[in-house]
Amino acid sequence: MGMKDEVVKSYKMLKEAGFKVEDIIFEGAMSVKAKDILDRIERLSNERSAFGNIRIVYSVDKNQTRNIVIPVGKAMPEVEEAEEDIGL
């Protein structure tokens, strides 16, 4: 399943369960509620030009929020090499 599909399905799941989705952000830097932005991030991820997380922030009541984190992209080659070097 692609990252965009996972974000959309998670969003719908939360809405159907009665939660209010407050925001959807990439690394806390940009709002990604628009599907065209998700398309661009997914394309960059597939090209290994984006690496990070999509965070879906939702309310459980007026005073509490929760979040779901969806990883984006594969580890960059440098990260993969470092993991191999330390035996992960």
mmCIF file of C-alpha atoms in Angstrom:
data_model
loop_
_atom_site.group_PDB
_atom_site.id
_atom_site.type_symbol
_atom_site.label_atom_id
_atom_site.label_comp_id
_atom_site.label_asym_id
_atom_site.label_seq_id
_atom_site.Cartn_x
_atom_site.Cartn_y
_atom_site.Cartn_z
ATOM 1 C CA MET A 1 0.000 0.000 0.000
ATOM 2 C CA GLY A 2 1.326 3.431 -0.878
ATOM 3 C CA MET A 3 1.839 6.129 1.724
ATOM 4 C CA LYS A 4 -0.947 8.290 0.268
ATOM 5 C CA ASP A 5 -3.433 5.401 0.411
ATOM 6 C CA GLU A 6 -2.458 4.681 4.020
ATOM 7 C CA VAL A 7 -2.931 8.333 5.013
ATOM 8 C CA VAL A 8 -6.336 8.543 3.287
ATOM 9 C CA LYS A 9 -7.542 5.253 4.829
ATOM 10 C CA SER A 10 -6.331 6.283 8.303
ATOM 11 C CA TYR A 11 -8.051 9.665 7.935
ATOM 12 C CA LYS A 12 -11.338 8.025 6.910
ATOM 13 C CA MET A 13 -11.057 5.465 9.728
ATOM 14 C CA LEU A 14 -10.651 8.223 12.337
ATOM 15 C CA LYS A 15 -13.560 10.269 10.910
ATOM 16 C CA GLU A 16 -15.839 7.210 10.791
ATOM 17 C CA ALA A 17 -14.938 6.426 14.418
ATOM 18 C CA GLY A 18 -16.124 9.916 15.410
ATOM 19 C CA PHE A 19 -12.744 11.596 15.929
ATOM 20 C CA LYS A 20 -12.023 15.108 14.658
ATOM 21 C CA VAL A 21 -8.878 15.184 12.516
ATOM 22 C CA GLU A 22 -7.087 18.403 13.471
ATOM 23 C CA ASP A 23 -4.279 18.336 10.905
ATOM 24 C CA ILE A 24 -2.120 16.117 8.726
ATOM 25 C CA ILE A 25 1.517 17.210 8.618
ATOM 26 C CA PHE A 26 4.810 16.063 7.133
ATOM 27 C CA GLU A 27 7.629 16.293 9.710
ATOM 28 C CA GLY A 28 5.713 19.088 11.438
ATOM 29 C CA ALA A 29 6.681 21.462 8.655
ATOM 30 C CA MET A 30 3.758 21.576 6.247
ATOM 31 C CA SER A 31 0.052 20.851 6.275
ATOM 32 C CA VAL A 32 -0.781 18.030 3.869
ATOM 33 C CA LYS A 33 -4.567 17.938 4.017
ATOM 34 C CA ALA A 34 -4.643 18.561 0.244
ATOM 35 C CA LYS A 35 -4.311 15.375 -1.800
ATOM 36 C CA ASP A 36 -2.073 17.069 -4.402
ATOM 37 C CA ILE A 37 0.548 17.653 -1.696
ATOM 38 C CA LEU A 38 0.313 13.979 -0.668
ATOM 39 C CA ASP A 39 0.804 13.045 -4.340
ATOM 40 C CA ARG A 40 3.982 15.152 -4.489
ATOM 41 C CA ILE A 41 5.380 13.727 -1.245
ATOM 42 C CA GLU A 42 4.647 10.176 -2.415
ATOM 43 C CA ARG A 43 6.389 10.855 -5.745
ATOM 44 C CA LEU A 44 9.425 12.248 -3.896
ATOM 45 C CA SER A 45 9.348 9.241 -1.580
ATOM 46 C CA ASN A 46 9.344 6.847 -4.536
ATOM 47 C CA GLU A 47 12.325 8.741 -5.985
ATOM 48 C CA ARG A 48 14.044 8.489 -2.583
ATOM 49 C CA SER A 49 14.017 12.288 -2.334
ATOM 50 C CA ALA A 50 11.754 12.408 0.736
ATOM 51 C CA PHE A 51 12.199 10.606 4.034
ATOM 52 C CA GLY A 52 10.323 11.235 7.245
ATOM 53 C CA ASN A 53 6.839 10.856 8.681
ATOM 54 C CA ILE A 54 3.267 11.883 8.031
ATOM 55 C CA ARG A 55 1.567 12.673 11.331
ATOM 56 C CA ILE A 56 -2.239 12.657 11.563
ATOM 57 C CA VAL A 57 -3.311 14.720 14.581
ATOM 58 C CA TYR A 58 -6.836 14.161 15.894
ATOM 59 C CA SER A 59 -8.921 15.092 18.967
ATOM 60 C CA VAL A 60 -10.335 12.632 21.475
ATOM 61 C CA ASP A 61 -12.044 15.466 23.356
ATOM 62 C CA LYS A 62 -11.659 19.239 23.731
ATOM 63 C CA ASN A 63 -8.524 18.916 25.871
ATOM 64 C CA GLN A 64 -6.684 15.944 24.392
ATOM 65 C CA THR A 65 -5.137 15.163 21.027
ATOM 66 C CA ARG A 66 -3.540 11.988 19.737
ATOM 67 C CA ASN A 67 -1.577 11.181 16.608
ATOM 68 C CA ILE A 68 -0.856 8.386 14.174
ATOM 69 C CA VAL A 69 2.588 8.348 12.534
ATOM 70 C CA ILE A 70 3.041 6.895 9.038
ATOM 71 C CA PRO A 71 6.639 6.563 7.784
ATOM 72 C CA VAL A 72 7.447 8.060 4.363
ATOM 73 C CA GLY A 73 10.147 6.795 2.026
ATOM 74 C CA LYS A 74 12.860 4.253 2.427
ATOM 75 C CA ALA A 75 15.940 4.924 4.483
ATOM 76 C CA MET A 76 18.542 6.881 2.584
ATOM 77 C CA PRO A 77 21.580 4.829 1.476
ATOM 78 C CA GLU A 78 23.721 6.438 4.185
ATOM 79 C CA VAL A 79 21.275 5.264 6.872
ATOM 80 C CA GLU A 80 21.139 1.747 5.416
ATOM 81 C CA GLU A 81 24.950 1.598 5.347
ATOM 82 C CA ALA A 82 25.188 2.825 8.943
ATOM 83 C CA GLU A 83 22.692 0.182 10.062
ATOM 84 C CA GLU A 84 24.744 -2.497 8.314
ATOM 85 C CA ASP A 85 27.917 -1.186 9.965
ATOM 86 C CA ILE A 86 26.415 -1.508 13.445
ATOM 87 C CA GLY A 87 24.765 -4.842 12.714
ATOM 88 C CA LEU A 88 21.090 -3.869 12.521
#
